[in-house]
Short mmCIF file of C-alpha atoms in Angstrom, two decimals:
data_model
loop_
_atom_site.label_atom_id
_atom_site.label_comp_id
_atom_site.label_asym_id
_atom_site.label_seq_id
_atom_site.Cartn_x
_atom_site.Cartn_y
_atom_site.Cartn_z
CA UNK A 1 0.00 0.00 0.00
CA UNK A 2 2.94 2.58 0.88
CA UNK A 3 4.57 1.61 -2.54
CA UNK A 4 1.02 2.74 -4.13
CA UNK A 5 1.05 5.76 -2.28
CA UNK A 6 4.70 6.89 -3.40
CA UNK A 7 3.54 6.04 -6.97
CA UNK A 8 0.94 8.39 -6.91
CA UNK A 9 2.57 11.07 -4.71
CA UNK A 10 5.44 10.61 -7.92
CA UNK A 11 2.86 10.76 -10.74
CA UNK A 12 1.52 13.67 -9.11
CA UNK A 13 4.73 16.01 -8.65
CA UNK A 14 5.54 15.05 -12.27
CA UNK A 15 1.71 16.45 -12.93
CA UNK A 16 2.54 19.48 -11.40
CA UNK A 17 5.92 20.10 -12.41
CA UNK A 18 4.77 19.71 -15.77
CA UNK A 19 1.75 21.92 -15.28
CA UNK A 20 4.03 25.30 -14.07
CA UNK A 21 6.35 25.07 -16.93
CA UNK A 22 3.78 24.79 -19.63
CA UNK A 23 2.43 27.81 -17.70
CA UNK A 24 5.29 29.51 -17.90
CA UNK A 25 5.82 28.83 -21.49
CA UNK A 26 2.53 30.34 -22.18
CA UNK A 27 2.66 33.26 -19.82
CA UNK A 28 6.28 33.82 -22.08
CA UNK A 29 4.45 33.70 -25.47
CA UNK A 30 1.83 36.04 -24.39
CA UNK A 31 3.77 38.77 -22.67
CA UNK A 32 5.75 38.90 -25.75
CA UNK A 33 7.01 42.47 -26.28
CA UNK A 34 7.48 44.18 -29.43
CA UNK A 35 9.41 47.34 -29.41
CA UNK A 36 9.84 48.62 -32.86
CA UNK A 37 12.14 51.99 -33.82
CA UNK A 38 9.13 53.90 -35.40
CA UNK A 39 10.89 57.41 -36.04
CA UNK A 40 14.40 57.76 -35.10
CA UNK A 41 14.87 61.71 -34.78
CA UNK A 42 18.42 61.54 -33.69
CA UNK A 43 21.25 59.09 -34.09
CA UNK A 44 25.06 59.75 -33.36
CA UNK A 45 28.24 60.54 -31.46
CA UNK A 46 30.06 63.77 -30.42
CA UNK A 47 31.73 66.36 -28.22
CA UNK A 48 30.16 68.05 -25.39
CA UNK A 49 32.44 70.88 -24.29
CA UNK A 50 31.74 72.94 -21.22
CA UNK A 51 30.53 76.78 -21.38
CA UNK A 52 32.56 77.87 -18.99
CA UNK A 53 36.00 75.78 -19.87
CA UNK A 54 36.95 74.58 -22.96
CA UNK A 55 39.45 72.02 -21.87
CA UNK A 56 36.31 70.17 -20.06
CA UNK A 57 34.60 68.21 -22.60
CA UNK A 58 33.66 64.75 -23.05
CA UNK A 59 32.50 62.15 -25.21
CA UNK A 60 28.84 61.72 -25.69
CA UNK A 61 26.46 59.43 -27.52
CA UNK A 62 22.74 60.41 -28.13
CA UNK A 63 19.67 58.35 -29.60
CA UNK A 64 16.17 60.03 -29.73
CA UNK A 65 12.92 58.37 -31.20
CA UNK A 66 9.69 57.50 -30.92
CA UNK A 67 9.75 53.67 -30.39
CA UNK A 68 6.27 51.61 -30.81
CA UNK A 69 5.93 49.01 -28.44
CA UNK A 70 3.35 45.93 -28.66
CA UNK A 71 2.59 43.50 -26.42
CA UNK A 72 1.01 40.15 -27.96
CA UNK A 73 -2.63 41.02 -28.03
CA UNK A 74 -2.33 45.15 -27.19
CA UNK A 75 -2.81 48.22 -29.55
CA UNK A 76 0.53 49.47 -30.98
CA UNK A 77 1.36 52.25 -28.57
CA UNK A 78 4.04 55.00 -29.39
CA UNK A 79 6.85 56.25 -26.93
CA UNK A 80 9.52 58.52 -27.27
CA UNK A 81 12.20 58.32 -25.16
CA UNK A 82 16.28 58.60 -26.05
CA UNK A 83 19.31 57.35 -24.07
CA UNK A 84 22.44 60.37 -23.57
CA UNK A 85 25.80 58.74 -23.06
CA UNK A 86 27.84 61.22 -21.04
CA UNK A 87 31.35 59.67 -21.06
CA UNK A 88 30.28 56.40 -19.17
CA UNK A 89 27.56 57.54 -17.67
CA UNK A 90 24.06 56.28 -19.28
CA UNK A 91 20.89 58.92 -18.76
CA UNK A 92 17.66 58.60 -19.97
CA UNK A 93 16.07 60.96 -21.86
CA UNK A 94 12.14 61.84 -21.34
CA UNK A 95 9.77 64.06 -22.57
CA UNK A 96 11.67 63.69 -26.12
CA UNK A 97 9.84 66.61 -28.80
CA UNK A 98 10.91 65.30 -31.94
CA UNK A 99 10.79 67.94 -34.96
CA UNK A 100 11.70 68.22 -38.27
CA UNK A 101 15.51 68.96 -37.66
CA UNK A 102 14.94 69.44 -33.70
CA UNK A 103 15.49 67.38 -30.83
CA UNK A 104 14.60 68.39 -27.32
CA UNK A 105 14.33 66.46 -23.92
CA UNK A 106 14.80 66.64 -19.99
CA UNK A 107 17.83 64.40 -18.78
CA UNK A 108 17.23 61.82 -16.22
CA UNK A 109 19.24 59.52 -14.18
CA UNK A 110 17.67 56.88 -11.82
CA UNK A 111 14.28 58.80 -12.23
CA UNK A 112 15.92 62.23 -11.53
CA UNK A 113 16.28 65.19 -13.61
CA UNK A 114 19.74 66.44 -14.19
CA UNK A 115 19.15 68.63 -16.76
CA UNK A 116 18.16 69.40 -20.63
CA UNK A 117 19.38 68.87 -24.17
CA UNK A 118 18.20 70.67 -27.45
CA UNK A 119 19.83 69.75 -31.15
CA UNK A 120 19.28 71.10 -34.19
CA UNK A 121 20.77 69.79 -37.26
CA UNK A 122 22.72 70.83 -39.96
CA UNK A 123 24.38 69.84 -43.26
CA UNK A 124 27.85 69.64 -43.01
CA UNK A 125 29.59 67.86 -46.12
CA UNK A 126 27.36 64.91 -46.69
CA UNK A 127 26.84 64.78 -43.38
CA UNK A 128 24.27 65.86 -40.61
CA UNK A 129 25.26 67.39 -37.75
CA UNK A 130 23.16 68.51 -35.27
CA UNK A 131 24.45 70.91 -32.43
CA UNK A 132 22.81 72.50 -29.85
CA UNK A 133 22.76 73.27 -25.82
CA UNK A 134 23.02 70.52 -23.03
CA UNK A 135 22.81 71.14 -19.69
CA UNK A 136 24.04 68.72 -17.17
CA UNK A 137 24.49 68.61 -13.23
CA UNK A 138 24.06 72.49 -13.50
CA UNK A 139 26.97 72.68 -15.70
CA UNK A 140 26.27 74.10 -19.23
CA UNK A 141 27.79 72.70 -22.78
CA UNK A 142 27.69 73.11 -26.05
CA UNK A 143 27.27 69.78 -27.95
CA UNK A 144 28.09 68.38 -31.14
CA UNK A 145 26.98 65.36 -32.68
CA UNK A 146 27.36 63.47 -35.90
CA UNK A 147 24.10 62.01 -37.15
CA UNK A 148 25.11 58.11 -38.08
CA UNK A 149 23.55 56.09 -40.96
CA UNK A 150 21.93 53.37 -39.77
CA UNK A 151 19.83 50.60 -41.99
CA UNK A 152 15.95 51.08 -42.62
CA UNK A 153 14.70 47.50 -41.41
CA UNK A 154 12.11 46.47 -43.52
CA UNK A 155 9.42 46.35 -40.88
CA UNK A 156 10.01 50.15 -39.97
CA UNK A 157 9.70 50.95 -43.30
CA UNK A 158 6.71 48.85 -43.81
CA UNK A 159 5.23 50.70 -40.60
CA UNK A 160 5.77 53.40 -42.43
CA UNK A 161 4.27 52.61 -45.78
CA UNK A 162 1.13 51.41 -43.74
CA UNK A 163 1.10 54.62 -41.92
CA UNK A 164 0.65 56.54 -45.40
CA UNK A 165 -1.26 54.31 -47.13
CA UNK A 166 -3.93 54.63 -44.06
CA UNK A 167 -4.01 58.29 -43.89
CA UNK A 168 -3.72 58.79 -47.27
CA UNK A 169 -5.63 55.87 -49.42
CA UNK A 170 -6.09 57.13 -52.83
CA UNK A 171 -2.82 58.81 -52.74
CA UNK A 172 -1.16 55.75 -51.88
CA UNK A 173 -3.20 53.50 -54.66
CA UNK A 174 -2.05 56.17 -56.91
CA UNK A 175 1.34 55.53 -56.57
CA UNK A 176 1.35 52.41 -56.18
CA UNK A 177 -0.28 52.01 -60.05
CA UNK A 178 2.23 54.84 -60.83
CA UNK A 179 5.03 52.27 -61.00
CA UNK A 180 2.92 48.69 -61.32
CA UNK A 181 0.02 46.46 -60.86
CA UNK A 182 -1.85 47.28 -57.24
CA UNK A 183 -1.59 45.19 -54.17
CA UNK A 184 -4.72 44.80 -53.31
CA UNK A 185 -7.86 46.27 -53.79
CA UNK A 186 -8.96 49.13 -51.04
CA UNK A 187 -12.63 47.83 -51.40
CA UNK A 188 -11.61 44.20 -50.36
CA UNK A 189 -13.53 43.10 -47.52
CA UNK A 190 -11.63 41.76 -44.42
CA UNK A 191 -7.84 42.78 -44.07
CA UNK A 192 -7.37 46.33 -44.82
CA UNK A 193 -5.33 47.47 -47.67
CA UNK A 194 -2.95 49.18 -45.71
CA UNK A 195 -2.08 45.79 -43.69
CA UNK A 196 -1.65 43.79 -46.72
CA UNK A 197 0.39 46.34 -48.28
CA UNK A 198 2.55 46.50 -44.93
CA UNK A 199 2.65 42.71 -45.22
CA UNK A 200 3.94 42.78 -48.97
CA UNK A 201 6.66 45.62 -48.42
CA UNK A 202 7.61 43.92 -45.56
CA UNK A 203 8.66 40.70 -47.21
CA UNK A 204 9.40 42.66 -50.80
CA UNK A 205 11.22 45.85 -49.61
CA UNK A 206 12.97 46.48 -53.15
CA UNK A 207 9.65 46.48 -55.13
CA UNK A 208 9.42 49.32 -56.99
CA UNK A 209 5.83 49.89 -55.79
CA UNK A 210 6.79 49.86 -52.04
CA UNK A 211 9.83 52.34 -52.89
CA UNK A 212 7.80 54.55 -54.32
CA UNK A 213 5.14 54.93 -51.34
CA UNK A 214 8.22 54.76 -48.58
CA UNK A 215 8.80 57.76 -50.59
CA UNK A 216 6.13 59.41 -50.74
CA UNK A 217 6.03 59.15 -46.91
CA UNK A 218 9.34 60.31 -46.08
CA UNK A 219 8.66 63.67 -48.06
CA UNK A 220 6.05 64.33 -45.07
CA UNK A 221 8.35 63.04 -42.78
CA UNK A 222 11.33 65.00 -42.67
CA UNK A 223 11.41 64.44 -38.26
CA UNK A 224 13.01 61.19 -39.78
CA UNK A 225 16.16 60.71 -40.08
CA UNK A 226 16.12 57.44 -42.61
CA UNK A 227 13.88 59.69 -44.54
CA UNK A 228 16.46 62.93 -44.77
CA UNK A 229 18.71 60.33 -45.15
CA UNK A 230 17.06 58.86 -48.42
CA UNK A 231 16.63 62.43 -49.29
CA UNK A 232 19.92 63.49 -48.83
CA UNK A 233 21.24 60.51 -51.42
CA UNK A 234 18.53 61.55 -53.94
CA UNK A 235 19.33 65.23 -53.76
CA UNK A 236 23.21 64.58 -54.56
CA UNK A 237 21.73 62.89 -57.75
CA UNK A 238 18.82 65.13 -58.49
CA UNK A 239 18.13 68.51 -57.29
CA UNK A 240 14.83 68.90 -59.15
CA UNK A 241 12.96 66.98 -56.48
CA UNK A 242 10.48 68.49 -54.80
CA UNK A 243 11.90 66.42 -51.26
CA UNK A 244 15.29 68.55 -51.86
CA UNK A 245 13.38 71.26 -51.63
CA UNK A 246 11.52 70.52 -48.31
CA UNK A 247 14.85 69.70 -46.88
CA UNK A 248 16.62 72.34 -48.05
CA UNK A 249 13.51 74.79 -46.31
CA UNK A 250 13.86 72.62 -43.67
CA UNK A 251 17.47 73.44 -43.06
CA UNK A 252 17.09 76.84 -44.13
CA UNK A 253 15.54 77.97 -40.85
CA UNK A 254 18.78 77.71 -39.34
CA UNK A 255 20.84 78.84 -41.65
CA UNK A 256 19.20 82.29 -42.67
CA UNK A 257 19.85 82.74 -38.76
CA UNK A 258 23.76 81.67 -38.78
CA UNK A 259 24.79 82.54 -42.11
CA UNK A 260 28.03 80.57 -41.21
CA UNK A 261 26.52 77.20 -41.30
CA UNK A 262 26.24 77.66 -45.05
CA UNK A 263 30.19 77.01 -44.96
CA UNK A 264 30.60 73.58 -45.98
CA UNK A 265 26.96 72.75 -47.11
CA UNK A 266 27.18 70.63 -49.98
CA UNK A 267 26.65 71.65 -53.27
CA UNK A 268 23.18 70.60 -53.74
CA UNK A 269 21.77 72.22 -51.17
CA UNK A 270 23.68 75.91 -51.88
CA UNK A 271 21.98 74.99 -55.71
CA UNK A 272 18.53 74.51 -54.15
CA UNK A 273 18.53 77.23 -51.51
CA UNK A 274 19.53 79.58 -54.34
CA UNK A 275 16.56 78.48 -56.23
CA UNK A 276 14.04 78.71 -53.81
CA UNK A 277 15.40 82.14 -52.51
CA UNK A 278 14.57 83.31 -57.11
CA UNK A 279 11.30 81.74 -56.76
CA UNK A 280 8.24 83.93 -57.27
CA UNK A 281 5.67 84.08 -54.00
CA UNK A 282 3.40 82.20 -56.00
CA UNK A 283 5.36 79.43 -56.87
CA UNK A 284 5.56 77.99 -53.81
CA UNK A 285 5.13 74.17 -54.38
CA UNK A 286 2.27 72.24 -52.72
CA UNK A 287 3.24 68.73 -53.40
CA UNK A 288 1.78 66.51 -51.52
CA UNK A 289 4.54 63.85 -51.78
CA UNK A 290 3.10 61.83 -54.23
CA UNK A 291 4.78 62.43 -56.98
CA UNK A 292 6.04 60.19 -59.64
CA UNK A 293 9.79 60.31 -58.85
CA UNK A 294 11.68 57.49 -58.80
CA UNK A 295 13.02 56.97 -54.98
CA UNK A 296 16.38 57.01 -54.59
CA UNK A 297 18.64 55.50 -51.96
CA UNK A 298 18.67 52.55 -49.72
CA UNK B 1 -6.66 -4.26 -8.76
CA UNK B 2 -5.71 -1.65 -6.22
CA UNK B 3 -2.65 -0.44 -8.20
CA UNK B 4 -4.36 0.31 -11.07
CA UNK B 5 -7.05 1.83 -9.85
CA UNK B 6 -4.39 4.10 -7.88
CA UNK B 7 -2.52 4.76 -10.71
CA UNK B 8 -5.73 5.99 -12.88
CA UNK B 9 -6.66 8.62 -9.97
CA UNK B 10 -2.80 10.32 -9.49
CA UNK B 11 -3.14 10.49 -13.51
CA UNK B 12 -6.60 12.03 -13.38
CA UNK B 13 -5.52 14.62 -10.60
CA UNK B 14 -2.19 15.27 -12.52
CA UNK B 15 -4.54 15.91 -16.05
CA UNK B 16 -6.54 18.30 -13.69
CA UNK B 17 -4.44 20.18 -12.45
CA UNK B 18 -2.40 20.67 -15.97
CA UNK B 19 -5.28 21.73 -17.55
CA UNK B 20 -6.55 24.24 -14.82
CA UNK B 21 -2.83 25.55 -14.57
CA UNK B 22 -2.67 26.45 -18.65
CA UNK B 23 -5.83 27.65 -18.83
CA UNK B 24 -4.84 30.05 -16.05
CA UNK B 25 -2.39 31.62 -18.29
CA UNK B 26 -4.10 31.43 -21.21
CA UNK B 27 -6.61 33.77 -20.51
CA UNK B 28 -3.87 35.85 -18.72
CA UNK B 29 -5.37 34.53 -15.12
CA UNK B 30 -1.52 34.65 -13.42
CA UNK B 31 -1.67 38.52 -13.94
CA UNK B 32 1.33 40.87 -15.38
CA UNK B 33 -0.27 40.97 -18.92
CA UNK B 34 -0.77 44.71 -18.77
CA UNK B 35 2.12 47.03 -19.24
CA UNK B 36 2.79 49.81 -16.68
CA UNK B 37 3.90 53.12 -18.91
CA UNK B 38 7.49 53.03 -16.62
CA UNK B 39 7.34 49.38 -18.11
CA UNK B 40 7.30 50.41 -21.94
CA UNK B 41 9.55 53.56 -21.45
CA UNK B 42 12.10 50.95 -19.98
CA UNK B 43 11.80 48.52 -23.30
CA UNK B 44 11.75 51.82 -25.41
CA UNK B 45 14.89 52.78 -24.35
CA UNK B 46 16.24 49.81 -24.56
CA UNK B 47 15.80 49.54 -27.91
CA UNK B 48 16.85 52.86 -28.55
CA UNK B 49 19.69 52.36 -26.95
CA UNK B 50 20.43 49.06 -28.94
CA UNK B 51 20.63 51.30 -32.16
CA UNK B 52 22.97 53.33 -30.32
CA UNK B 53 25.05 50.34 -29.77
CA UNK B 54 24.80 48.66 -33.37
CA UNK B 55 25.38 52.16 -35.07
CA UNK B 56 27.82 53.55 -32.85
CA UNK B 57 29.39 50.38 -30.82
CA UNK B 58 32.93 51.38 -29.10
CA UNK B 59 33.64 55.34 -30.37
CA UNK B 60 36.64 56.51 -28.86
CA UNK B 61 37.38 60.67 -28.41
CA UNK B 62 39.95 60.19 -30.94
CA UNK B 63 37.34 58.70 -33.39
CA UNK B 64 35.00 61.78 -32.84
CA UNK B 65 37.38 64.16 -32.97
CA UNK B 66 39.07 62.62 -35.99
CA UNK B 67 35.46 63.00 -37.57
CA UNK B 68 34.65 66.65 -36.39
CA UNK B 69 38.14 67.81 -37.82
CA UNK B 70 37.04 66.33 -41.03
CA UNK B 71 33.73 67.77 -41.13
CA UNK B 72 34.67 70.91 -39.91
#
């Protein structure tokens, strides 16, 4: 009888055992997280060098975005938050305003403020730079940074083709059948357009048809920095883009206030500031960023 | 007679309590399925500041200031 009893005490605890980590498994699979880079404003490395004394500076590292995160069976909630590397030290930055061009936020460490950072960018070479003010520990600095490229992962860019073809359907249809047969029909019942189209792009980033609507969204999206990036490489090629132009305004803000910054622009962008500053009031452009250009870039 | 009837009760308590246990967490019963907003500002950051380290990795001062002389 005692040897019966063991048996089942054994078959039980091998029940049980059995029970918590198939519970666990399933607890795993549905608290799965999905944090996605949905806009990265600001990207790159620099020099912070004190107000007050030149010979204190230090090395600091900056990324600002807006980052979606999903859990398994949530809505697709948007966050933006950035991480300032000081030297070693790692703050957090919060209440991030990504612009087009702008970056601001409070500094945090261990959920304490410890001061404030504000960048705006510029073209230097071929290269964005984006300087600014950071305060830190009371101590002020001016910082530097150098905007890094970084690879448009083809579900951020599908995110971002759904995100236009959602807000703007016929647009998007349009230039879709600009460059080839549609995707799917926007009257299909069931899945939405959008979705499917996110799904395609997503597995087919180098079809023409999603390169053209990832382009179309990044000339409304110039807080991007894959976007001015893409831009950037087009407007080397081809000034006559209506995107170079956008950018070009874009940077313009700054540099009608510190004539300087113009030193070292690249050529493009001294052509199409010239050309906007001869345009007529009423030649303004109002593309929409659907036009039929070819995208350029990654 | 006794042994197998034994052995057929432990397996039916063990089947029980399996099946209560993962339907538990299937319909999220064990809690922790909602995220608090310090929660996704934590994963946020850390995948912003993943980028930072697949983009930027190990910069050194001489690297940056290499690169701002350059610019400049």
């Amino acid at each position: 009888m005692k040897k019966l009893m063991a048996l089942a005490i054994a078959v039980l605890l091998i029940g049980i055992t059995g029970a918590a980590v198939m519970a666990d498994e399933n607890v795993g699979s549905q608290t799965q997280l999905h944090a996605k880079i949905h806009t990265m404003g600001a990207l790159g490395y620099g020099i912070a060098t004190s107000q007050a004394n030149s010979m204190d500076f230090e090395l600091i590292k900056v990324g600002i975005a807006s980052v979606s995160i999903k859990l398994q069976n949530e809505t697709e909630e948007l966050t933006n938050v950035g991480i300032l590397y000081f030297g070693e030290s790692r703050y957090v930055l919060k209440d991030v305003v990504i612009g087009n061009g702008t970056a601001a936020a409070n500094i945090y460490l261990n959920g304490t403020q410890k001061g404030t950072i504000s960048l705006n960018s510029y073209l230097k070479g071929d290269r964005e730079i984006w300087a600014g003010t950071l305060t830190l520990d009371s101590a002020a600095y001016n910082a530097y940074v150098i905007q890094v490229p970084r690879i448009w992962k083809p579900a951020e860019k599908a995110e971002a083709i759904k995100d236009y073809c959602q807000n703007n359907p016929e647009k998007c249809k349009a230039a879709i059948k600009a460059v080839g047969g549609i995707i799917c029909d926007p009257q299909e019942e069931g899945v939405s357009c959008a979705d499917k189209i996110k799904t395609f792009c997503e597995q087919h980033p180098d079809d023409n048809r999603c390169k053209v609507v990832s382009w179309a969204y990044c000339k409304l999206h110039l807080e991007d920095a894959n976007c001015r990036a893409q831009i950037i490489e087009k407007c080397k090629n081809n000034t006559n883009d209506t995107a170079c132009d956008k950018l070009t305004n874009m940077y313009n803000k700054y540099v009608d206030k510190k004539l300087e910054t113009l030193k070292n622009a690249p050529a493009w962008f001294k052509s199409v500031r010239e050309r906007i500053k001869n345009r007529l009031p009423g030649e303004i452009d109002a593309e929409d960023g659907n036009g039929p250009a070819a995208p350029g870039g990654r | 007679m006794k042994t197998a009837l034994t052995l057929i009760f432990a397996v039916l308590i063990a089947a029980v309590v399996i099946s209560g246990c993962v339907q538990q967490a299937a319909t999220g019963g064990g809690g922790g399925q909602q995220l608090t907003a310090a929660e996704k500002e934590q994963q946020a950051s850390q995948a912003v500041d993943q980028e930072i380290e697949n983009a930027i990795g190990n910069i050194t001062l001489e690297n940056v200031e290499n690169e701002l002389l350059t610019q400049g």
